[in-house]
Amino acid sequence: MSFYKSVIVPVLASLVLANPANAKPLFENSVVSNDLEFIKTSDPSLLACLKQPIGRERREMPDKRNNQLFADGVMVYEARYLDGKRLELLAHPDFKHPKAAQAIAYPVAKAIGRLPTSMRAKLSHVVLHKGDHTAFGEDRGRFFVLYSQNVKKRLSTHDLDETVFHESVHATLDHPHAASGKWRKAQRKDRTFLTRYAERNPGKEDLAETALFAYALQYHPGRLPSNIERAVQTMVPNRLKVIGPLLAGGNKGHKTAAQMCD
């Protein structure tokens, strides 16, 4: 346990409980600035299998590294889930070999299998690139983009599931909820933010940042330190009420691996 988590965070949380209206953000951001495990790799995943690509295709592959929107020779993996959902993971030809791409695609597909079914059902596809850039999501296209070295880093720090969740919120919930009157009203009533990242980007990042805390409270009560749970409930009660129904339904499968993968 880090000094920040064991000493500073409890102090901040106690100040929040004393005066929630003037509370400062608990963390710099929800994913990499703390030692919290919102989602564990031991949590059940509905991934049934990841099918190997057959041939290569020309696909749209948005990329921070350049302005080339389309790529030829893309490897298309199909992840199949026990709730019946099928999802394409598109690996850029820079990976060269399917095994290199699969090493990135599989843990990502596994993490997607831990999302609430309601989110996974809205997700269109995932784009995988080589490189060390940070992830980004596309709300209108219902997809997000990940980079191989960043995925490896997030795996090593147990942050990949949280990254996938954050970007999936952008891809599946931002439109139309982040700009809705209900969400903006909840922001005004709460008057504070859980992270500085959300505070700096209230229109673009607050929903994704808050949703990760809401998910942990809703599906894994007691997983976060009790003082952090109380601080979250005290700081953003109105936003928690808005997010709750968006994450409803849990993560339940009705198929077998044999039905999905044979």
mmCIF file of N, CA and C in Angstrom, residues 46 83 115-122 247-253:
data_model
loop_
_atom_site.group_PDB
_atom_site.id
_atom_site.type_symbol
_atom_site.label_atom_id
_atom_site.label_comp_id
_atom_site.label_asym_id
_atom_site.label_seq_id
_atom_site.Cartn_x
_atom_site.Cartn_y
_atom_site.Cartn_z
ATOM 1 N N LEU A 46 -17.110 -12.966 -19.245
ATOM 2 C CA LEU A 46 -17.992 -13.750 -20.108
ATOM 3 C C LEU A 46 -17.351 -14.106 -21.441
ATOM 4 N N ASP A 83 -22.989 -14.080 -23.288
ATOM 5 C CA ASP A 83 -24.298 -13.435 -23.391
ATOM 6 C C ASP A 83 -24.758 -13.341 -24.842
ATOM 7 N N LEU A 115 -17.206 -6.256 -18.427
ATOM 8 C CA LEU A 115 -18.075 -5.082 -18.461
ATOM 9 C C LEU A 115 -19.520 -5.476 -18.173
ATOM 10 N N PRO A 116 -20.337 -4.540 -17.691
ATOM 11 C CA PRO A 116 -21.778 -4.813 -17.641
ATOM 12 C C PRO A 116 -22.290 -5.138 -19.049
ATOM 13 N N THR A 117 -23.165 -6.097 -19.143
ATOM 14 C CA THR A 117 -23.678 -6.519 -20.445
ATOM 15 C C THR A 117 -24.286 -5.356 -21.223
ATOM 16 N N SER A 118 -24.927 -4.427 -20.514
ATOM 17 C CA SER A 118 -25.560 -3.289 -21.179
ATOM 18 C C SER A 118 -24.552 -2.436 -21.927
ATOM 19 N N MET A 119 -23.319 -2.345 -21.415
ATOM 20 C CA MET A 119 -22.272 -1.595 -22.103
ATOM 21 C C MET A 119 -21.702 -2.404 -23.260
ATOM 22 N N ARG A 120 -21.399 -3.667 -23.012
ATOM 23 C CA ARG A 120 -20.801 -4.506 -24.046
ATOM 24 C C ARG A 120 -21.730 -4.617 -25.261
ATOM 25 N N ALA A 121 -23.035 -4.634 -25.016
ATOM 26 C CA ALA A 121 -23.996 -4.767 -26.103
ATOM 27 C C ALA A 121 -23.954 -3.578 -27.055
ATOM 28 N N LYS A 122 -23.536 -2.422 -26.555
ATOM 29 C CA LYS A 122 -23.498 -1.212 -27.386
ATOM 30 C C LYS A 122 -22.146 -1.009 -28.059
ATOM 31 N N LEU A 247 -25.790 1.330 -15.733
ATOM 32 C CA LEU A 247 -24.965 0.151 -15.512
ATOM 33 C C LEU A 247 -25.794 -1.060 -15.074
ATOM 34 N N ALA A 248 -27.101 -0.891 -15.038
ATOM 35 C CA ALA A 248 -27.976 -1.945 -14.506
ATOM 36 C C ALA A 248 -27.954 -3.188 -15.396
ATOM 37 N N GLY A 249 -28.313 -4.300 -14.786
ATOM 38 C CA GLY A 249 -28.443 -5.549 -15.537
ATOM 39 C C GLY A 249 -27.337 -6.547 -15.288
ATOM 40 N N GLY A 250 -26.236 -6.082 -14.704
ATOM 41 C CA GLY A 250 -25.154 -7.003 -14.361
ATOM 42 C C GLY A 250 -24.420 -7.537 -15.576
ATOM 43 N N ASN A 251 -23.806 -8.681 -15.397
ATOM 44 C CA ASN A 251 -22.970 -9.289 -16.426
ATOM 45 C C ASN A 251 -23.253 -10.785 -16.415
ATOM 46 N N LYS A 252 -24.331 -11.162 -17.085
ATOM 47 C CA LYS A 252 -24.802 -12.542 -17.015
ATOM 48 C C LYS A 252 -24.840 -13.181 -18.399
ATOM 49 N N GLY A 253 -24.374 -14.422 -18.463
ATOM 50 C CA GLY A 253 -24.397 -15.168 -19.719
ATOM 51 C C GLY A 253 -25.524 -16.189 -19.743
#
